[in-house]
XYZ file of N, CA and C in Angstrom:
411
model
N 20.805 -14.177 -11.450
C 21.140 -13.307 -11.226
C 22.394 -13.388 -11.122
N 23.328 -15.087 -10.815
C 24.482 -14.894 -10.720
C 25.334 -14.600 -12.022
N 24.578 -14.594 -12.839
C 25.306 -14.594 -14.397
C 25.417 -13.383 -14.368
N 24.853 -12.253 -13.757
C 24.703 -10.803 -13.824
C 25.332 -10.038 -12.530
N 26.307 -10.375 -11.589
C 26.623 -10.330 -10.610
C 27.452 -9.094 -10.259
N 28.284 -8.928 -11.496
C 28.867 -7.617 -12.059
C 28.002 -6.189 -12.322
N 26.561 -6.538 -12.995
C 26.067 -5.300 -13.424
C 25.421 -4.782 -12.305
N 25.477 -4.004 -11.429
C 24.480 -3.321 -10.507
C 23.570 -2.869 -10.793
N 23.512 -2.028 -12.470
C 21.588 -1.670 -12.507
C 21.318 -2.849 -12.954
N 22.040 -4.039 -13.372
C 20.922 -4.801 -13.781
C 20.627 -5.773 -13.288
N 20.977 -5.589 -11.817
C 20.883 -6.679 -10.165
C 19.648 -6.030 -9.803
N 19.848 -4.680 -9.756
C 18.423 -4.064 -9.359
C 17.538 -4.178 -9.666
N 17.223 -4.170 -11.126
C 16.387 -4.303 -12.339
C 15.197 -5.657 -11.808
N 16.574 -5.961 -12.070
C 15.655 -8.115 -11.765
C 15.595 -8.188 -10.194
N 15.816 -7.582 -9.259
C 15.626 -8.019 -8.351
C 14.472 -7.569 -7.446
N 14.011 -6.117 -8.482
C 12.726 -5.197 -8.397
C 11.633 -6.295 -8.819
N 12.104 -7.014 -10.109
C 10.748 -8.043 -10.355
C 10.229 -9.090 -9.907
N 11.112 -9.069 -8.502
C 11.064 -10.418 -8.035
C 10.290 -9.862 -6.210
N 9.912 -8.841 -6.431
C 9.059 -8.343 -5.288
C 7.804 -8.497 -5.706
N 7.069 -8.583 -4.370
C 5.283 -9.127 -4.286
C 4.671 -7.920 -3.537
N 3.734 -7.228 -3.611
C 3.031 -6.967 -2.606
C 2.963 -5.770 -1.760
N 3.213 -5.817 -0.711
C 3.669 -4.081 -0.052
C 5.739 -4.241 -0.417
N 6.009 -5.242 -0.559
C 7.587 -5.142 -1.055
C 7.893 -4.258 -2.017
N 6.839 -4.559 -3.008
C 7.179 -4.040 -4.541
C 6.222 -2.338 -3.892
N 5.465 -2.169 -4.011
C 5.263 -0.859 -3.428
C 5.885 -0.012 -2.584
N 7.118 -0.615 -1.400
C 7.807 0.271 -1.397
C 9.142 0.453 -2.404
N 9.247 -0.731 -2.890
C 10.498 -0.286 -4.004
C 10.029 1.155 -4.913
N 8.889 0.834 -5.323
C 8.186 2.383 -5.864
C 8.531 3.658 -5.215
N 8.086 3.731 -4.175
C 9.183 4.854 -3.251
C 9.706 5.399 -2.978
N 10.710 4.691 -3.391
C 12.134 4.671 -3.449
C 12.472 6.183 -4.292
N 12.985 7.547 -3.802
C 13.656 8.298 -4.684
C 14.618 8.001 -6.103
N 13.856 8.484 -7.255
C 15.025 8.746 -8.433
C 16.240 8.583 -7.985
N 17.484 8.203 -8.676
C 18.489 8.056 -8.256
C 19.296 7.702 -6.492
N 18.485 7.587 -6.013
C 18.579 7.188 -4.764
C 19.967 6.044 -4.024
N 19.657 5.214 -5.365
C 19.846 4.132 -5.142
C 21.592 3.655 -6.221
N 22.790 3.469 -5.607
C 23.776 3.951 -6.464
C 24.333 2.456 -6.997
N 23.687 1.134 -5.940
C 24.617 0.007 -6.392
C 23.515 -1.046 -5.794
N 23.675 -2.063 -6.515
C 23.186 -3.174 -5.350
C 23.536 -3.724 -3.724
N 24.175 -2.947 -3.888
C 24.299 -3.226 -1.983
C 23.935 -2.104 -1.716
N 24.127 -0.929 -2.381
C 22.784 -0.083 -1.345
C 21.670 -0.178 -1.324
N 21.033 -0.882 -2.714
C 19.556 -1.722 -2.433
C 19.294 -2.711 -1.711
N 20.421 -3.107 -1.286
C 20.251 -4.152 -0.060
C 20.398 -4.194 0.814
N 21.257 -2.837 0.828
C 21.160 -2.244 2.582
C 20.019 -1.527 3.263
N 19.237 -1.200 1.851
C 17.941 -0.219 2.481
C 16.946 -0.885 2.719
N 16.733 -2.169 1.637
C 15.729 -2.959 1.635
C 15.692 -3.732 3.094
N 17.295 -4.419 3.504
C 17.449 -4.917 4.789
C 16.950 -4.182 5.899
N 17.392 -2.796 6.195
C 16.835 -1.724 7.040
C 15.321 -1.644 7.205
N 14.835 -1.880 5.978
C 13.368 -1.476 5.977
C 12.452 -2.947 6.525
N 13.330 -4.171 6.075
C 11.946 -5.428 6.564
C 13.138 -5.712 7.313
N 14.027 -5.960 7.867
C 14.834 -6.753 8.767
C 14.575 -7.020 10.266
N 13.434 -5.601 10.749
C 13.080 -5.783 11.589
C 11.519 -5.919 11.609
N 11.252 -5.697 10.354
C 9.715 -5.855 9.915
C 8.492 -6.290 11.090
N 7.700 -5.789 11.350
C 6.654 -6.419 11.836
C 5.889 -6.074 11.561
N 4.556 -6.851 11.164
C 3.707 -6.368 9.761
C 2.719 -5.988 10.636
N 2.366 -4.609 10.715
C 1.330 -3.657 11.379
C 0.755 -3.696 10.728
N -0.456 -4.242 10.313
C -1.555 -4.341 9.425
C -2.360 -2.991 9.445
N -2.237 -2.380 9.065
C -2.928 -0.609 8.697
C -4.023 -0.442 7.762
N -5.354 0.101 8.623
C -6.539 -0.155 7.738
C -7.012 1.503 6.191
N -7.363 1.383 5.323
C -7.262 2.641 4.626
C -7.320 3.570 5.259
N -8.335 3.745 6.136
C -8.771 4.487 6.963
C -7.796 5.486 7.528
N -6.715 5.228 7.737
C -5.347 5.176 8.121
C -4.995 6.197 7.359
N -5.278 6.279 5.656
C -4.947 7.513 5.226
C -5.865 9.411 5.170
N -6.554 8.727 6.271
C -7.545 10.354 6.370
C -6.512 11.083 7.426
N -5.326 10.661 7.906
C -4.058 11.059 8.694
C -3.129 11.821 7.958
N -2.930 11.221 6.712
C -2.640 12.068 5.969
C -2.655 13.398 5.210
N -2.068 14.076 5.370
C -2.756 15.495 5.208
C -1.460 16.574 4.765
N -2.224 17.417 3.804
C -0.927 18.489 3.306
C -0.607 19.610 3.840
N 0.710 19.407 4.748
C 1.007 20.334 5.761
C 1.219 21.891 5.185
N 1.171 22.501 5.978
C 0.358 24.293 4.980
C 2.023 24.693 3.799
N 3.218 24.448 4.345
C 4.516 24.730 4.299
C 5.200 23.499 2.830
N 4.121 22.216 2.444
C 4.869 21.012 2.230
C 4.530 21.626 0.584
N 5.226 21.032 -0.018
C 4.972 21.081 -1.369
C 4.133 20.000 -1.709
N 3.453 20.183 -2.733
C 2.483 19.187 -3.966
C 3.485 18.381 -3.964
N 4.475 17.997 -4.826
C 4.953 16.685 -5.244
C 5.678 16.225 -3.417
N 5.728 16.691 -2.335
C 6.244 15.892 -1.049
C 5.019 15.259 -0.563
N 3.843 16.132 -0.781
C 2.589 15.274 -0.175
C 2.391 14.408 -0.703
N 2.694 13.962 -2.156
C 2.065 13.308 -3.239
C 2.837 12.027 -2.705
N 4.204 12.294 -2.809
C 5.239 11.405 -2.083
C 5.286 10.186 -0.851
N 4.281 11.499 -0.020
C 4.217 10.971 1.116
C 2.955 10.458 1.521
N 2.261 10.607 0.284
C 1.229 9.992 0.689
C 0.779 8.883 -0.139
N 1.901 8.521 -1.362
C 1.779 7.110 -1.909
C 2.741 6.046 -0.867
N 4.044 6.616 -0.254
C 4.302 5.812 0.696
C 3.537 5.047 2.000
N 2.577 5.833 2.531
C 1.731 5.557 3.857
C 0.455 4.701 2.294
N 0.266 4.886 1.461
C -0.587 3.935 0.846
C 0.270 2.490 0.799
N 1.490 2.309 0.254
C 2.138 1.409 0.566
C 2.277 0.945 1.466
N 1.611 0.886 2.947
C 1.701 0.627 4.014
C 0.322 -0.547 3.961
N -0.274 -0.281 3.224
C -2.095 -0.856 3.495
C -2.343 -1.687 2.283
N -2.288 -2.965 2.604
C -2.114 -4.217 1.578
C -3.726 -3.941 1.293
N -4.011 -4.179 -0.103
C -4.988 -4.083 -0.722
C -5.833 -2.966 -0.786
N -5.405 -1.941 -0.948
C -6.043 -0.564 -0.351
C -6.858 -0.451 -1.438
N -8.432 0.332 -1.264
C -9.008 0.351 -2.636
C -8.702 1.488 -2.923
N -8.343 1.728 -4.178
C -8.475 2.772 -5.148
C -9.223 3.907 -5.296
N -10.916 3.875 -4.572
C -11.795 5.236 -3.898
C -11.735 5.640 -2.711
N -10.926 4.594 -1.623
C -11.002 5.537 -0.560
C -9.456 5.895 -0.761
N -8.148 5.461 -1.543
C -7.343 6.190 -1.123
C -7.408 7.353 -2.191
N -7.858 7.599 -3.461
C -8.480 8.517 -4.233
C -9.298 9.614 -3.282
N -10.320 9.358 -2.504
C -11.352 10.387 -1.607
C -10.104 10.741 -0.539
N -9.565 10.196 0.507
C -8.939 10.441 1.309
C -7.240 11.429 0.633
N -7.006 11.090 -0.308
C -6.057 11.683 -0.795
C -6.579 13.361 -1.499
N -7.534 13.659 -1.817
C -8.075 14.546 -1.981
C -8.656 15.619 -0.639
N -8.943 14.538 0.429
C -9.697 15.448 1.672
C -8.164 15.593 2.492
N -6.956 15.492 2.052
C -5.638 15.783 2.387
C -5.436 17.264 2.343
N -5.750 17.517 1.113
C -5.772 18.748 0.337
C -6.470 20.225 1.304
N -6.112 21.012 1.460
C -6.717 22.542 1.622
C -7.935 22.651 0.743
N -8.459 23.325 1.295
C -10.157 23.533 0.494
C -9.896 24.746 -0.353
N -8.785 25.663 0.022
C -8.307 26.411 -1.190
C -6.972 26.573 -2.095
N -7.180 25.100 -1.406
C -5.720 24.797 -2.816
C -6.302 24.467 -4.483
N -5.993 25.394 -5.561
C -6.901 24.748 -6.714
C -6.184 23.455 -7.029
N -5.456 22.387 -6.685
C -5.808 21.202 -6.832
C -6.784 20.410 -6.486
N -7.381 20.826 -5.012
C -8.406 20.300 -4.308
C -10.030 20.748 -5.029
N -10.020 21.874 -5.588
C -10.499 22.532 -6.499
C -11.072 21.631 -7.962
N -10.106 21.687 -8.372
C -10.057 20.490 -9.559
C -10.618 19.311 -9.370
N -9.790 18.871 -7.963
C -10.470 17.126 -8.069
C -11.846 17.201 -7.713
N -12.537 18.282 -7.021
C -14.048 17.844 -7.157
C -14.866 18.411 -7.557
N -14.416 18.863 -8.577
C -15.313 19.519 -9.929
C -15.305 17.700 -10.827
N -14.576 17.537 -10.690
C -14.375 16.214 -11.875
C -15.093 14.528 -10.925
N -15.226 14.367 -11.860
C -16.580 13.138 -11.269
C -15.468 11.334 -12.329
N -15.491 10.985 -11.119
C -14.858 9.242 -11.354
C -13.556 9.657 -11.635
N -12.428 9.708 -10.962
C -11.215 10.220 -10.662
C -10.831 9.042 -10.257
N -9.849 8.388 -10.872
C -9.073 7.177 -10.288
C -7.817 7.997 -9.767
N -7.480 6.718 -8.404
C -6.070 7.608 -8.195
C -5.128 7.736 -8.950
N -4.939 6.795 -9.939
C -3.801 7.450 -10.936
C -4.127 9.054 -11.588
N -5.398 9.321 -11.557
C -5.546 10.428 -11.988
C -5.510 11.233 -11.578
N -5.608 11.555 -10.268
C -5.711 11.909 -9.451
C -4.227 12.611 -9.130
N -3.373 11.727 -9.036
C -1.690 11.374 -8.929
C -1.132 12.469 -10.184
N -1.644 12.068 -11.456
C -1.368 12.871 -12.969
C -1.683 14.513 -12.397
N -2.744 14.468 -12.430
C -3.203 15.946 -12.078
C -2.209 17.030 -10.761
N -2.498 15.584 -9.750
C -1.187 16.585 -8.885
C -0.142 16.748 -9.508
N 0.588 15.799 -10.426
C 1.714 16.582 -11.412
C 1.770 17.481 -12.274
N 0.843 17.907 -12.766
C 0.640 18.859 -13.438
C 0.548 19.551 -12.290
N 0.048 20.203 -11.821
C 0.253 21.556 -10.424
C 1.288 21.550 -9.976
N 1.723 20.459 -9.787
C 3.422 20.629 -8.807
C 4.617 21.280 -10.117
N 3.897 20.867 -11.289
C 4.841 21.365 -12.506
C 4.639 23.216 -12.663
N 3.065 23.301 -12.338
C 2.694 24.747 -12.316
C 3.664 25.644 -10.979
N 3.629 24.686 -10.229
C 4.433 25.478 -8.952
C 5.609 26.018 -8.972
N 5.837 25.172 -10.094
C 7.596 25.622 -10.245
C 8.081 26.583 -11.283
N 6.966 26.617 -11.963
C 7.062 27.612 -12.883
C 7.148 29.138 -11.987
């Protein structure tokens, strides 16, 4: 990394490849274009982990993550992903189920999710993205 210290974009990309587990999950919850330089990334990372005490959350924590009535679907997905990232080794089936249960029963995405069998969490997020695009139209 010393060779590329003058290239912020490359430094950010290289540093992200060194992260593992919860830190890597956290990195992927950062908003696009929210980091402008390697110094920004360092500051955000330090704020997140300098006083970090590993408070182990269990997968059932995700049952508390609900889509608020006035919350956009994309915001719910982003918040859900951030909460899931706090759970090391979270089972996809549990996460997928809790994601679905966090939606209101009258939400079109909820109705679509319950009609499909064997959806992975990635499949659920992909369907959510389609619904979020429809909401924007």
